Short mmCIF file of C-alpha atoms and ligand atoms in Angstrom, two decimals:
data_model
loop_
_atom_site.label_atom_id
_atom_site.label_comp_id
_atom_site.label_asym_id
_atom_site.label_seq_id
_atom_site.Cartn_x
_atom_site.Cartn_y
_atom_site.Cartn_z
CA MET L 1 -60.01 -28.60 71.97
CA LEU L 2 -61.17 -27.34 75.11
CA GLY L 3 -57.58 -29.26 76.28
CA GLU L 4 -56.14 -26.11 74.52
CA GLN L 5 -56.82 -23.23 76.51
CA GLY L 6 -54.62 -20.72 76.83
CA GLY L 7 -52.79 -20.30 80.56
CA ALA L 8 -53.55 -17.00 81.31
CA ARG L 9 -53.78 -15.81 85.33
CA ASN L 10 -57.61 -14.94 85.47
CA LEU L 11 -58.88 -18.38 84.31
CA THR L 12 -60.64 -21.01 87.09
CA THR L 13 -60.14 -24.58 86.60
CA LYS L 14 -63.61 -24.80 86.33
CA PRO L 15 -66.06 -22.92 84.30
CA SER L 16 -68.05 -19.95 84.91
CA ARG L 17 -71.55 -20.69 84.84
CA VAL L 18 -72.13 -17.17 82.86
CA ASP L 19 -69.95 -16.18 79.68
CA LEU L 20 -71.20 -13.38 77.82
CA HIS L 21 -68.89 -12.61 74.89
CA CYS L 22 -68.13 -15.61 72.40
CA HIS L 23 -68.48 -16.59 68.85
CA THR L 24 -70.01 -18.78 66.43
CA THR L 25 -69.04 -19.63 62.44
CA ALA L 26 -71.81 -17.15 61.00
CA SER L 27 -68.72 -14.87 62.42
CA ASP L 28 -64.72 -16.00 63.12
CA GLY L 29 -65.88 -18.56 65.45
CA GLU L 30 -64.78 -21.99 64.91
CA LEU L 31 -67.83 -23.92 66.02
CA ALA L 32 -71.30 -24.15 64.71
CA PRO L 33 -74.20 -21.70 66.70
CA GLU L 34 -75.47 -25.67 67.47
CA LYS L 35 -72.25 -26.95 68.50
CA LEU L 36 -71.39 -24.36 70.76
CA VAL L 37 -74.52 -24.30 72.66
CA ALA L 38 -74.38 -28.20 73.32
CA GLN L 39 -70.48 -27.44 74.30
CA ALA L 40 -71.05 -24.54 76.96
CA ALA L 41 -74.36 -26.87 78.32
CA SER L 42 -72.14 -29.60 78.58
CA LEU L 43 -69.54 -27.83 80.40
CA GLY L 44 -72.39 -26.52 82.71
CA ILE L 45 -72.54 -22.87 81.49
CA GLN L 46 -76.45 -21.65 82.43
CA VAL L 47 -76.09 -18.29 80.66
CA LEU L 48 -74.70 -18.07 77.73
CA ALA L 49 -74.71 -14.86 74.97
CA ILE L 50 -73.76 -14.83 71.36
CA THR L 51 -71.73 -12.06 70.34
CA ASP L 52 -71.06 -12.13 66.70
CA HIS L 53 -69.01 -9.82 65.14
CA ASP L 54 -71.76 -7.85 62.75
CA THR L 55 -74.35 -10.50 62.50
CA THR L 56 -77.51 -12.16 64.39
CA GLU L 57 -76.72 -14.96 61.61
CA GLY L 58 -75.82 -17.45 64.03
CA LEU L 59 -78.94 -16.81 66.49
CA PRO L 60 -81.85 -18.52 65.62
CA ALA L 61 -79.92 -21.87 65.90
CA ALA L 62 -78.58 -21.38 68.28
CA LEU L 63 -82.00 -20.72 70.10
CA LYS L 64 -82.94 -23.48 68.94
CA GLU L 65 -80.32 -25.67 70.69
CA ALA L 66 -80.79 -24.16 73.27
CA GLU L 67 -84.49 -25.39 73.92
CA ARG L 68 -83.02 -29.24 74.31
CA TRP L 69 -80.45 -28.03 77.31
CA ASP L 70 -80.78 -26.03 80.86
CA ILE L 71 -78.85 -23.12 79.20
CA THR L 72 -80.14 -19.29 78.77
CA VAL L 73 -79.15 -18.46 74.95
CA VAL L 74 -79.10 -14.38 74.92
CA PRO L 75 -79.52 -13.02 71.17
CA GLY L 76 -76.09 -11.23 71.47
CA VAL L 77 -74.22 -9.18 68.90
CA GLU L 78 -70.44 -7.77 68.32
CA ILE L 79 -70.67 -4.04 66.12
CA SER L 80 -67.16 -3.14 65.12
CA THR L 81 -67.28 0.99 64.93
CA ILE L 82 -64.21 3.13 64.49
CA SER L 83 -63.35 7.04 65.57
CA GLY L 84 -60.58 8.29 64.10
CA ARG L 85 -57.95 6.32 65.11
CA GLU L 86 -59.73 4.12 67.69
CA GLU L 87 -61.37 0.99 66.91
CA ILE L 88 -64.27 0.16 69.36
CA HIS L 89 -66.16 -2.68 69.88
CA LEU L 90 -70.01 -2.63 71.35
CA LEU L 91 -71.70 -5.51 72.42
CA GLY L 92 -75.48 -5.15 72.16
CA PHE L 93 -77.59 -7.41 74.36
CA PHE L 94 -81.06 -9.21 73.97
CA VAL L 95 -81.18 -7.62 70.33
CA ASP L 96 -84.18 -7.85 68.60
CA LEU L 97 -83.29 -10.06 65.48
CA ALA L 98 -86.02 -8.92 63.36
CA ASP L 99 -85.66 -5.42 63.59
CA ARG L 100 -85.54 -4.08 60.29
CA GLU L 101 -82.83 -1.04 60.63
CA LEU L 102 -80.39 -3.24 62.25
CA GLU L 103 -80.61 -6.01 59.99
CA ALA L 104 -80.21 -3.69 56.93
CA MET L 105 -77.19 -2.09 58.37
CA LEU L 106 -75.29 -5.67 59.46
CA ALA L 107 -76.49 -6.80 56.28
CA ARG L 108 -74.34 -3.10 54.40
CA THR L 109 -71.52 -4.05 56.72
CA GLN L 110 -70.86 -7.17 55.78
CA GLU L 111 -70.91 -6.40 52.18
CA ALA L 112 -68.43 -3.91 53.08
CA ARG L 113 -66.22 -6.30 54.93
CA ARG L 114 -66.28 -8.66 52.14
CA GLN L 115 -65.04 -5.61 49.81
CA ARG L 116 -62.45 -4.84 52.01
CA ALA L 117 -61.08 -8.37 52.62
CA GLN L 118 -60.77 -8.44 48.64
CA GLN L 119 -58.99 -5.36 49.18
CA MET L 120 -56.45 -6.48 51.86
CA LEU L 121 -56.06 -9.85 49.44
CA MET L 122 -55.03 -7.35 46.02
CA ARG L 123 -52.21 -5.81 48.36
CA LEU L 124 -51.03 -9.08 49.77
CA ALA L 125 -50.68 -10.03 46.22
CA ASN L 126 -48.92 -7.44 45.51
CA LEU L 127 -46.12 -8.22 48.43
CA GLY L 128 -45.66 -11.39 47.03
CA LEU L 129 -48.59 -13.85 49.31
CA PRO L 130 -51.44 -14.53 47.09
CA ILE L 131 -54.09 -16.43 48.47
CA GLU L 132 -57.55 -17.25 46.99
CA TRP L 133 -60.63 -15.73 47.54
CA GLU L 134 -62.72 -19.08 47.10
CA ARG L 135 -60.53 -20.14 50.10
CA VAL L 136 -61.16 -18.06 52.58
CA VAL L 137 -64.98 -17.62 51.86
CA GLU L 138 -64.67 -21.25 52.47
CA ILE L 139 -62.88 -20.72 55.70
CA SER L 140 -64.94 -18.35 57.10
CA GLY L 141 -67.58 -21.05 56.81
CA GLY L 142 -69.25 -19.82 53.91
CA GLY L 143 -70.18 -16.91 54.18
CA GLY L 144 -71.16 -14.56 56.87
CA SER L 145 -68.94 -12.24 58.70
CA ILE L 146 -65.40 -11.89 56.75
CA GLY L 147 -63.12 -11.01 58.90
CA ARG L 148 -59.19 -10.65 59.10
CA PRO L 149 -58.75 -14.05 61.24
CA HIS L 150 -60.10 -15.67 58.07
CA VAL L 151 -57.19 -14.12 55.74
CA ALA L 152 -54.47 -14.89 58.65
CA GLU L 153 -55.77 -18.36 58.47
CA THR L 154 -55.79 -18.29 55.20
CA LEU L 155 -52.05 -17.15 55.40
CA ARG L 156 -50.84 -19.58 57.19
CA GLU L 157 -52.37 -23.03 55.43
CA ALA L 158 -50.82 -21.20 52.15
CA GLY L 159 -47.71 -21.34 54.40
CA HIS L 160 -47.15 -17.66 53.87
CA VAL L 161 -47.05 -17.39 57.58
CA SER L 162 -46.16 -19.90 60.14
CA SER L 163 -48.30 -18.72 62.30
CA TYR L 164 -51.83 -17.46 62.57
CA ASP L 165 -50.20 -14.18 65.36
CA GLU L 166 -48.06 -13.81 62.39
CA ALA L 167 -49.92 -12.92 60.22
CA PHE L 168 -51.33 -9.91 62.32
CA ASP L 169 -47.94 -9.09 63.49
CA LEU L 170 -46.18 -8.83 59.80
CA TRP L 171 -49.44 -8.24 57.17
CA ILE L 172 -52.42 -7.93 58.46
CA GLY L 173 -52.71 -6.07 61.96
CA ARG L 174 -53.49 -2.26 62.04
CA ASP L 175 -50.69 -0.45 60.68
CA CYS L 176 -49.28 -3.24 58.53
CA PRO L 177 -48.66 -3.15 54.74
CA ALA L 178 -51.94 -5.29 54.52
CA TYR L 179 -54.19 -3.57 56.36
CA VAL L 180 -57.28 -2.09 55.01
CA GLU L 181 -59.81 0.06 57.36
CA ARG L 182 -63.43 -1.24 57.83
CA HIS L 183 -66.52 0.12 56.65
CA LYS L 184 -66.62 3.35 59.05
CA LEU L 185 -69.54 3.44 61.70
CA LEU L 186 -69.29 5.42 64.55
CA PRO L 187 -69.60 3.92 67.97
CA GLU L 188 -72.74 7.13 68.66
CA GLU L 189 -74.63 5.05 65.51
CA ALA L 190 -74.09 1.41 66.96
CA ILE L 191 -75.27 2.46 70.23
CA ARG L 192 -78.11 3.65 68.90
CA LEU L 193 -79.09 1.11 66.59
CA ILE L 194 -78.94 -1.53 69.61
CA ARG L 195 -80.61 0.48 71.80
CA GLN L 196 -83.23 0.95 69.09
CA SER L 197 -83.72 -2.48 68.51
CA GLY L 198 -84.46 -3.43 71.74
CA GLY L 199 -81.31 -4.07 73.17
CA LEU L 200 -78.63 -3.10 75.54
CA PRO L 201 -75.64 -1.58 74.21
CA VAL L 202 -72.18 -2.30 76.94
CA LEU L 203 -68.50 -1.60 75.82
CA ALA L 204 -66.26 -4.36 74.72
CA HIS L 205 -62.46 -5.01 76.44
CA PRO L 206 -62.37 -1.56 76.78
CA TYR L 207 -58.72 -2.71 77.71
CA ALA L 208 -56.48 -5.34 75.71
CA TYR L 209 -54.15 -7.60 77.70
CA ASN L 210 -51.63 -9.77 75.76
CA ARG L 211 -51.62 -13.98 77.16
CA TYR L 212 -48.53 -12.67 79.06
CA GLY L 213 -50.85 -9.88 81.46
CA GLN L 214 -48.99 -6.98 79.57
CA ARG L 215 -51.16 -3.94 78.30
CA ARG L 216 -51.19 -4.01 74.64
CA ALA L 217 -53.61 -1.16 74.47
CA GLY L 218 -56.75 0.56 74.82
CA LEU L 219 -59.28 3.49 75.15
CA ASP L 220 -58.63 6.63 76.60
CA LEU L 221 -61.90 6.09 79.12
CA LYS L 222 -61.59 9.53 80.56
CA GLN L 223 -62.52 10.86 77.13
CA TRP L 224 -64.50 8.41 75.88
CA LEU L 225 -67.24 7.11 78.93
CA PRO L 226 -68.64 10.82 79.11
CA ARG L 227 -68.92 10.18 75.18
CA LEU L 228 -70.44 7.03 74.86
CA ARG L 229 -72.83 7.16 78.28
CA GLU L 230 -74.40 10.53 76.59
CA ALA L 231 -75.00 8.11 73.47
CA GLY L 232 -77.03 6.03 75.26
CA LEU L 233 -73.92 3.03 76.46
CA GLU L 234 -75.56 0.87 79.42
CA GLY L 235 -72.78 -0.89 80.24
CA ILE L 236 -69.25 -1.97 79.86
CA GLU L 237 -67.31 -5.48 79.95
CA VAL L 238 -65.07 -5.62 83.36
CA TYR L 239 -64.53 -9.41 82.76
CA TYR L 240 -61.93 -10.37 79.87
CA PRO L 241 -59.39 -12.54 79.49
CA HIS L 242 -55.77 -11.77 80.25
CA TYR L 243 -57.06 -8.99 82.53
CA PRO L 244 -55.36 -8.73 85.47
CA ARG L 245 -57.50 -8.33 88.76
CA SER L 246 -56.32 -4.38 89.07
CA ALA L 247 -57.58 -4.13 85.61
CA SER L 248 -61.53 -5.46 86.38
CA ARG L 249 -61.57 -3.63 89.60
CA HIS L 250 -60.41 0.09 87.92
CA LEU L 251 -62.76 -1.24 85.46
CA LEU L 252 -65.53 -1.30 88.22
CA GLY L 253 -65.04 1.91 89.28
CA LEU L 254 -65.71 3.55 86.47
CA ALA L 255 -69.21 1.31 85.49
CA VAL L 256 -70.22 2.81 89.35
CA ARG L 257 -69.06 5.97 88.73
CA HIS L 258 -70.97 6.42 84.89
CA GLY L 259 -73.06 4.16 86.25
CA LEU L 260 -73.17 1.30 83.87
CA VAL L 261 -73.95 -2.49 83.83
CA ILE L 262 -71.25 -4.48 84.31
CA THR L 263 -70.61 -7.59 82.04
CA GLY L 264 -67.84 -10.67 81.35
CA GLY L 265 -67.46 -13.83 78.83
CA SER L 266 -64.66 -15.57 77.36
CA ASP L 267 -64.58 -13.81 74.18
CA PHE L 268 -63.99 -17.29 73.07
CA HIS L 269 -64.01 -17.94 69.26
CA GLY L 270 -62.57 -21.60 69.32
CA GLY L 271 -59.02 -22.46 67.10
CA LEU L 272 -58.45 -19.73 65.92
CA LEU L 273 -57.88 -17.75 69.52
CA ASN L 274 -57.33 -19.75 72.43
CA ASN L 275 -59.38 -18.55 74.84
CA GLY L 276 -61.45 -21.16 76.59
CA LEU L 277 -65.04 -21.28 76.58
CA GLY L 278 -66.69 -20.20 80.40
CA ARG L 279 -62.84 -19.56 81.57
CA VAL L 280 -63.19 -16.28 82.71
CA PRO L 281 -65.14 -16.03 85.87
CA VAL L 282 -68.13 -13.90 85.74
CA PRO L 283 -70.21 -14.14 88.61
CA TRP L 284 -73.13 -14.62 88.80
CA ALA L 285 -74.26 -11.51 89.63
CA VAL L 286 -73.13 -9.94 86.99
CA TRP L 287 -76.17 -11.69 84.97
CA GLU L 288 -78.63 -10.79 87.36
CA GLY L 289 -77.40 -6.95 87.18
CA LEU L 290 -77.52 -7.44 83.03
CA GLU L 291 -81.36 -8.54 83.34
CA ARG L 292 -82.21 -6.20 85.79
CA ARG L 293 -80.88 -3.04 83.76
CA ARG L 294 -82.86 -4.89 80.83
CA ARG L 295 -86.28 -4.57 82.58
CA MET L 296 -85.85 -0.80 84.49
CA MET L 297 -84.92 -0.27 80.88
CA GLU L 298 -88.09 -1.70 78.97
CA VAL L 299 -90.10 -0.14 81.84
CA SER L 300 -88.59 3.33 80.06
CA SER L 301 -89.01 2.54 77.00
CA GLU L 302 -93.01 1.69 78.22
CA THR L 303 -93.62 5.08 80.30
CA GLY L 304 -90.88 7.35 78.42
CA LEU L 305 -89.36 8.18 81.86
CA GLN L 306 -85.01 7.77 81.72
CA ALA L 307 -84.86 4.56 84.09
CA HIS L 308 -81.61 5.70 85.69
CA PRO L 309 -79.65 8.92 86.04
CA GLY L 310 -77.68 9.99 83.48
CA PRO L 311 -74.01 10.75 83.97
CA THR L 312 -74.42 13.89 85.11
CA SER L 313 -77.07 13.52 87.97
CA GLY L 314 -75.17 11.65 90.06
CA SER L 315 -75.19 7.68 89.93
CA ALA L 316 -76.54 5.80 92.36
CA PRO L 317 -73.96 2.35 92.66
CA SER L 318 -76.06 0.28 93.80
CA GLN L 319 -78.53 0.17 90.42
CA VAL L 320 -74.90 -0.71 89.09
CA VAL L 321 -73.62 -4.24 90.74
CA THR L 322 -75.93 -5.36 92.90
P1 AMP B 1 -61.84 -7.72 61.53
O1 AMP B 1 -62.96 -7.57 62.87
O2 AMP B 1 -62.04 -7.88 59.89
O3 AMP B 1 -61.25 -6.28 61.51
O4 AMP B 1 -61.01 -8.25 62.89
C1 AMP B 1 -60.77 -8.18 64.12
C2 AMP B 1 -60.51 -9.94 64.59
O5 AMP B 1 -59.37 -10.37 64.38
C3 AMP B 1 -60.47 -9.83 65.96
O6 AMP B 1 -62.11 -9.63 66.92
C4 AMP B 1 -59.88 -10.77 66.56
O7 AMP B 1 -60.53 -12.25 66.42
C5 AMP B 1 -58.93 -10.61 65.44
N1 AMP B 1 -57.69 -10.07 65.86
C6 AMP B 1 -57.65 -8.83 66.00
N2 AMP B 1 -56.13 -8.44 65.89
C7 AMP B 1 -55.74 -9.30 66.45
C8 AMP B 1 -54.43 -9.52 66.41
N3 AMP B 1 -53.27 -8.72 66.74
N4 AMP B 1 -53.45 -10.86 67.12
C9 AMP B 1 -54.58 -11.51 66.72
N5 AMP B 1 -55.79 -11.60 66.36
C10 AMP B 1 -56.63 -10.60 66.22
MN1 MN B 2 -63.49 -11.63 66.34
MN1 MN B 3 -63.85 -7.70 70.05
MN1 MN B 4 -65.66 -10.66 70.04
#
């Protein structure tokens, strides 16, 4: 399976030692948490953040498996939010799995995801593409966070589309006839929940590039970064599959300007999407910077002091990347 990785421009031949973005069967990844950890360790990855969509359910098994290997597993989550027409994904690193408020929000989101997927199935049936709900659940690994990738895979399996991408391009992508919008959680609310559970909120993949390095979509960061920073954003994902160097460089500049820590990862999902685990080069210093920022946040929450200047008080670049 690892041989199937796509040929993006920013992929290295040797896996990175740091991968801060990946998914397991708890959401739409192909590998069970234990398998993912074992595979990462055998590839030589030393720090792996598991960031399933809207769930932390895969983490206990992953953390347990990590004890058997020379690997650090960072407990994370990727929360999908919507504001107006924008879909914004926020990564939360070092979240507390026992936090009641975060847990309650994630449980509500999962229920909403189930209802939304069922609505999409109704639309698909009306469009002449019936699929079984039970099969979608099975493909999702029996519950957890059900998403469009599971619907896409079920459509492919039923022969209604010839590929996973075609399902998104024709039927369930945004603006497509069977698309149903997800439960609306505002990015500011996700940032607040991540922070209050002890986590460090990071803006995920601010831009989207396809495998040919062409820009597909992206946020208006001039507008969004000050707004999200004000809400408590601590970081921005700078290294991501298919990002040309110019995009990472540009995002790095924004991180410095807005006093944000930087992260990066493969967004590995296994077979459904072909980003290779550890295949996005993430410098070791990124991990050190993330840990340092976490310690700063802990100190500031203990003393009640702000650990770093906000966007309006002039942020020092040395606090960001070093
Ligand atoms: P959901 O959270 O259920 O809306 O599904 C979003 C997930 O679907 C993303 O995290 C990707 O894994 C996948 N996805 C979204 N858009 C596309 C697309 N155009 N092509 C392939 N996969 C996609
Ligand atoms: Mn996904
Ligand atoms: Mn995402
Ligand atoms: Mn992701």
